[in-house]
CSV table of C-alpha atoms in Angstrom, one decimal:
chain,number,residue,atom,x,y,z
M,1470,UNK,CA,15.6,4.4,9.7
M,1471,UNK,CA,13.9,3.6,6.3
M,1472,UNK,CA,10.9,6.6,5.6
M,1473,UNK,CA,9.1,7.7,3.3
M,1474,UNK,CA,8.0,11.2,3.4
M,1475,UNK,CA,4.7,13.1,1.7
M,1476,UNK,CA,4.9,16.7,2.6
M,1477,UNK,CA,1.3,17.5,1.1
M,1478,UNK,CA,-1.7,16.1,2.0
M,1479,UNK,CA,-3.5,18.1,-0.6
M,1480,UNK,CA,-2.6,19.3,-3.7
M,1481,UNK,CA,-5.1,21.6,-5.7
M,1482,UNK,CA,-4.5,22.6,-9.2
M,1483,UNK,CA,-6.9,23.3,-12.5
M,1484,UNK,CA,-6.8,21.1,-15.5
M,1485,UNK,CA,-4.2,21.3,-17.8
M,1486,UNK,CA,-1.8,22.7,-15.3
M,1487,UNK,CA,1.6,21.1,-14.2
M,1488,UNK,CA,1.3,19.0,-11.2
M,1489,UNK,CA,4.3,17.8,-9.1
M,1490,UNK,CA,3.5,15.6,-6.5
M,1491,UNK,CA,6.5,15.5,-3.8
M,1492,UNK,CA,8.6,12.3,-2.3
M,1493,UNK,CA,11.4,12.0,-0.5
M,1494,UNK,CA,13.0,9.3,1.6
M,1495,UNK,CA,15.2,7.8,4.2
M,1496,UNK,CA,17.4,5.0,3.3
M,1497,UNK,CA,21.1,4.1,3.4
M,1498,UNK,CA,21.1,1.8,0.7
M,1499,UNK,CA,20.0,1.6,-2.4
M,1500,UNK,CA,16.1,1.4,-2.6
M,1501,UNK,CA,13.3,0.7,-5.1
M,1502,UNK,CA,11.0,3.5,-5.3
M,1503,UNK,CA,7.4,3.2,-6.6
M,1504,UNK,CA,4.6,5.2,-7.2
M,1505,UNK,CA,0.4,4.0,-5.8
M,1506,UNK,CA,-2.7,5.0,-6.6
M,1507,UNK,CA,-5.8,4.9,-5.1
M,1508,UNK,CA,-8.7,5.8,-7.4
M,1509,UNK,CA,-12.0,7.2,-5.7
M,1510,UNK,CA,-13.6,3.8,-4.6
M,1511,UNK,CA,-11.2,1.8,-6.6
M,1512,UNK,CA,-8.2,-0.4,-5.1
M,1513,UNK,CA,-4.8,1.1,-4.4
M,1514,UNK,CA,-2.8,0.0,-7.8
M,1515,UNK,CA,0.7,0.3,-8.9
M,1516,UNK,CA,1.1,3.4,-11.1
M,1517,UNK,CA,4.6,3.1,-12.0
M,1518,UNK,CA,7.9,2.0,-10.7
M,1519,UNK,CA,11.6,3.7,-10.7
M,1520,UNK,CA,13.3,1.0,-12.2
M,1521,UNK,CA,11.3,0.3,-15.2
M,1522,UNK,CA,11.8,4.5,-16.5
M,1523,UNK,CA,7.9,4.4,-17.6
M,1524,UNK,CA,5.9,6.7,-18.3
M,1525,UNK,CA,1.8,5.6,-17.2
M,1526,UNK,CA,-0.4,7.5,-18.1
M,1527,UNK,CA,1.2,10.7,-18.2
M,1528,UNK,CA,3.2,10.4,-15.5
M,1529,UNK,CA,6.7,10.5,-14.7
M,1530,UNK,CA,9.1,9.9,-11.9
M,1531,UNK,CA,12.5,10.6,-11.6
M,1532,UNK,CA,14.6,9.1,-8.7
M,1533,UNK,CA,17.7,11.5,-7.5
M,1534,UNK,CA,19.9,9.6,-5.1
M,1535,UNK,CA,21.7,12.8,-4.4
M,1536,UNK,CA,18.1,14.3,-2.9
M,1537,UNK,CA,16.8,11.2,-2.1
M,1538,UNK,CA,13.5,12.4,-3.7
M,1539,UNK,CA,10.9,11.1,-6.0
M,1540,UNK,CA,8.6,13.1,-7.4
M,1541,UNK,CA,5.5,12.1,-9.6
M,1542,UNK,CA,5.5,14.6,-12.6
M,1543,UNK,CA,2.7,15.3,-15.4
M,1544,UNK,CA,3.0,17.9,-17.5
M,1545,UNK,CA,-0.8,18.7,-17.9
M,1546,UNK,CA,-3.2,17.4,-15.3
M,1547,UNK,CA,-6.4,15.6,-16.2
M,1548,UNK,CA,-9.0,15.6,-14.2
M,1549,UNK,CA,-10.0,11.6,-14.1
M,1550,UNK,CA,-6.1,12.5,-12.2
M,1551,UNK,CA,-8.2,13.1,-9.6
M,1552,UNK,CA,-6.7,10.2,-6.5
M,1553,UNK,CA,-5.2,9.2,-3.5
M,1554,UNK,CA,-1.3,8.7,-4.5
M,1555,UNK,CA,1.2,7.1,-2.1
M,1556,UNK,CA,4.8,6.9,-3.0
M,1557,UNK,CA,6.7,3.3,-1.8
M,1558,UNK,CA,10.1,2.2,-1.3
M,1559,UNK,CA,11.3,-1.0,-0.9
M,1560,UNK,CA,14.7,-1.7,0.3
M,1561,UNK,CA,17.3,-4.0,-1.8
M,1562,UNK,CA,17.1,-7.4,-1.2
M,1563,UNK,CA,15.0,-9.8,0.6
M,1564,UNK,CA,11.0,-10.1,0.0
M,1565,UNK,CA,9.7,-7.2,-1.4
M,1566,UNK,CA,8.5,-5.0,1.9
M,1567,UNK,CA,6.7,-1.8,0.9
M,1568,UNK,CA,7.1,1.2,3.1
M,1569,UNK,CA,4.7,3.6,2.1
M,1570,UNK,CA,4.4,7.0,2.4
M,1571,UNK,CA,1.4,9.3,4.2
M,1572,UNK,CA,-0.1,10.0,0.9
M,1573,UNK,CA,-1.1,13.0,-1.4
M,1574,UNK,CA,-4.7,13.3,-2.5
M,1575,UNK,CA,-4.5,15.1,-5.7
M,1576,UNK,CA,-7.8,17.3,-6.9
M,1577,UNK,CA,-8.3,18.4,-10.2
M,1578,UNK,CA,-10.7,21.0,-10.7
M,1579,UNK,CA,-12.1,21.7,-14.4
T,930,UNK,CA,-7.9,-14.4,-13.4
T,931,UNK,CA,-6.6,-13.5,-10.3
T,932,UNK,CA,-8.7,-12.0,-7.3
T,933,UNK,CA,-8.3,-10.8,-3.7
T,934,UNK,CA,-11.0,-10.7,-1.3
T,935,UNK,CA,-11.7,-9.4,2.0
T,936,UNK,CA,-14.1,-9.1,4.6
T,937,UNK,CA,-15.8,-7.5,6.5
T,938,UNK,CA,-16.1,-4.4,4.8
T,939,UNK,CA,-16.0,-2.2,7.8
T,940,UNK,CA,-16.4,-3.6,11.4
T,941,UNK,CA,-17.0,-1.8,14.9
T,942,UNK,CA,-16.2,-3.5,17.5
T,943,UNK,CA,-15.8,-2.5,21.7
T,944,UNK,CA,-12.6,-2.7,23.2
T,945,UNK,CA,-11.3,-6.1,24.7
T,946,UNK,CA,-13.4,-8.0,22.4
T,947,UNK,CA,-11.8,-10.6,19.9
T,948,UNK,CA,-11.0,-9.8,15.9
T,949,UNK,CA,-10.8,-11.7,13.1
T,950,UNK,CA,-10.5,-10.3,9.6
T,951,UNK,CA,-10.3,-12.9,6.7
T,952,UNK,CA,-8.4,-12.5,3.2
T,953,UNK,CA,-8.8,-14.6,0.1
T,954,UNK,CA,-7.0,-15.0,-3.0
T,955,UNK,CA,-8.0,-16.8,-6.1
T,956,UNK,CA,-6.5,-17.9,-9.4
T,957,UNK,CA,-3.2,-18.6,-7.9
T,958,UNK,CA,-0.9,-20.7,-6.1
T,959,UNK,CA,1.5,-19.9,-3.4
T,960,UNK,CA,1.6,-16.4,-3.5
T,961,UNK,CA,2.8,-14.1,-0.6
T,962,UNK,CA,0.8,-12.7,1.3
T,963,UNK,CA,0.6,-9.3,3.4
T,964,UNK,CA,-1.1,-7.3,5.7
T,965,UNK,CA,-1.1,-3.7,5.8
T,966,UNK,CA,-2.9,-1.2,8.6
T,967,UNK,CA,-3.3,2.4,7.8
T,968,UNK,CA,-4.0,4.7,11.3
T,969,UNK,CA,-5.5,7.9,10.6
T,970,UNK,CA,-3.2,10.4,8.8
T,971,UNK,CA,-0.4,8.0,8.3
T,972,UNK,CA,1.0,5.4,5.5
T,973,UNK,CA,0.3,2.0,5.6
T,974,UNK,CA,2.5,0.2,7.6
T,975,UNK,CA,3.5,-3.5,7.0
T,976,UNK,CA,2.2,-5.7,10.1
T,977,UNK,CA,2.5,-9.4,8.7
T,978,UNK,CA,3.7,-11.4,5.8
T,979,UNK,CA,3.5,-14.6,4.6
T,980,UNK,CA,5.7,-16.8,2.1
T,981,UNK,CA,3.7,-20.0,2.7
T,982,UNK,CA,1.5,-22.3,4.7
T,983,UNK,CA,1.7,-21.6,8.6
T,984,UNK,CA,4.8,-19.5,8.0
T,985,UNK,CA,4.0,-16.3,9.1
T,986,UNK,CA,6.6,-13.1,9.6
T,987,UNK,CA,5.6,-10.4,11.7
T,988,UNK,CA,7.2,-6.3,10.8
T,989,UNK,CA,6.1,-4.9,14.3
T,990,UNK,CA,5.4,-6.1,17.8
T,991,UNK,CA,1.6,-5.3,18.3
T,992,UNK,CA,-1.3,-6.3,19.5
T,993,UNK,CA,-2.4,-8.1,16.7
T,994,UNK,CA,-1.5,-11.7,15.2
T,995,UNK,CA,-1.7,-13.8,11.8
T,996,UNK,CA,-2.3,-17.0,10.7
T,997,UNK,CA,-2.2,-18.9,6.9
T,998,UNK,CA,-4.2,-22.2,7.6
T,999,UNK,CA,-4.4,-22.4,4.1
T,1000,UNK,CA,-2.8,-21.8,0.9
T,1001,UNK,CA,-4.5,-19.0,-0.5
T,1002,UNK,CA,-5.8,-17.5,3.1
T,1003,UNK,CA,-4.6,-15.1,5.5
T,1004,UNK,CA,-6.1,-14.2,8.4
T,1005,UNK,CA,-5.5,-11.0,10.7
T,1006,UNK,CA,-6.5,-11.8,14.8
T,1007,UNK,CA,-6.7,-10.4,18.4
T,1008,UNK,CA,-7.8,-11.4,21.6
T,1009,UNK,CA,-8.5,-8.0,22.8
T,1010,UNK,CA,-8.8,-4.9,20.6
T,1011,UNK,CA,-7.4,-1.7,21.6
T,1012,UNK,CA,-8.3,1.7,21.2
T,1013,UNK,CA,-5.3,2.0,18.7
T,1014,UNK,CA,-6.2,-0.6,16.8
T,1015,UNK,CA,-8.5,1.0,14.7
T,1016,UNK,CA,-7.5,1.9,11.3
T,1017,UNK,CA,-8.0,0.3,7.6
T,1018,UNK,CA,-6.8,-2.9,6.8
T,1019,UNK,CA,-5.4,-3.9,3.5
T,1020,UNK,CA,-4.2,-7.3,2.4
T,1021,UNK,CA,-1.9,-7.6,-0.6
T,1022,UNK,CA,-0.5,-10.6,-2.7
T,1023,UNK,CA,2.1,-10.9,-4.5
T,1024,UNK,CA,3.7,-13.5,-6.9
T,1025,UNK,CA,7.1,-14.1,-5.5
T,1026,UNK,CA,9.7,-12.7,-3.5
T,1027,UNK,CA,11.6,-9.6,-5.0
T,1028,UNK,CA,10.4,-6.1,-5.7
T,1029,UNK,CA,9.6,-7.1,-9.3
T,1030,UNK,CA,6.9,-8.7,-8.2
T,1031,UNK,CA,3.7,-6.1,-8.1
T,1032,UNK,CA,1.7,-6.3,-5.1
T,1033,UNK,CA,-1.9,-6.6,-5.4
T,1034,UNK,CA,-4.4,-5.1,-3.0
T,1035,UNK,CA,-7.8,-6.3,-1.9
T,1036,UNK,CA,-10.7,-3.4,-1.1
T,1037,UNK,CA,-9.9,-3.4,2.5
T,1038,UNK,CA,-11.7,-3.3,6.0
T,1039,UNK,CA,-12.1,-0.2,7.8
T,1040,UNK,CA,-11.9,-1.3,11.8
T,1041,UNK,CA,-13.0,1.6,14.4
T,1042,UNK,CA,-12.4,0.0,17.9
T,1043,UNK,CA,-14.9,1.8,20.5
């Protein structure tokens, strides 16, 4: 079965620290992973995608195949940081259906 | 530009009364179209998608239906709202078909069924 899986609802760190916001998922093919965000009474946006190897505004996400994971990395956390992120995967082929993940609300406190 | 819109905002309705949750996007043509439903503590979950006029593709068998009378319209319905029905509602267009193709989301309707 195709899943995408959060393990924190909550992650609390200070500014300027590491964050490392966990994904990891369930499919037997070859999916595309992607990274939301929903900004505090904002829209949920796009924040990056695997397959374009980007880095937005800080961030960074590495897919391993081997761990099926993929995490959303930034080195030193900011605290406009501060949102609701969902990691995504869409499976190959076909129209582009998003599975989406429970979500991480990230706080960063100053 | 292009725009989404949605409404209502939020919405309480009892249960066994009818829904009707309406979606709107401007400053394009043809796009596809989805709707999402996020239940308390959970992802979104795909429930509908459209690639066109009156074609409409349903993800999971629910309680719920969706219609595309028009180009740039997508509309979420029941007859009869259950208890699990309530939730958030987002719909999301999209410029083609294919995973390079962002998905845009409108503000969303929050739904509590009572």
């Amino acid at each position: 079965a195709q899943r995408v899986t959060q393990p924190e609802k909550l992650l609390s760190v200070f500014k300027g620290a590491p964050v490392e916001l966990k994904c990891n998922y369930s499919y037997s093919g070859s999916p595309e992973l992607f990274w939301y965000v929903q900004y505090s009474r904002q829209r949920l946006q796009l924040l990056l995608r695997h397959i374009s190897r980007e880095s937005i505004k800080g961030f960074t996400a590495d897919l391993n195949k081997g761990e099926t994971s993929f995490h959303l990395k930034k080195p030193f956390a900011q605290e406009e940081d501060s949102a609701m992120y969902y990691c995504a995967l869409t499976p190959s082929g076909g129209y582009n259906k998003l599975i989406f993940g429970a979500g991480t609300r990230l706080a960063v406190h100053p | 530009s292009q725009t989404i819109h949605q409404w209502p905002a939020t919405l309480v309705q009892p249960v066994g009364s009818p829904l009707s949750l309406e979606c709107t996007v401007e400053g394009t043509s043809n796009p596809n179209l989805y709707w999402y439903r996020q239940a308390a503590g959970r992802g979104l979950q795909l429930l509908f998608y459209s690639v066109g006029i009156g074609q409409i593709s349903s993800e999971v068998p629910q309680n719920l239906s969706a219609s595309r009378p028009q180009d740039r319209q997508f509309i979420l319905s029941s007859k009869k709202l259950l208890l699990s029905d309530s939730g958030f509602y987002l719909c999301a267009w999209s410029a083609g078909t294919g995973s390079r193709y962002e998905q845009y989301f409108g503000p969303g309707t929050r739904l509590t069924v009572t």
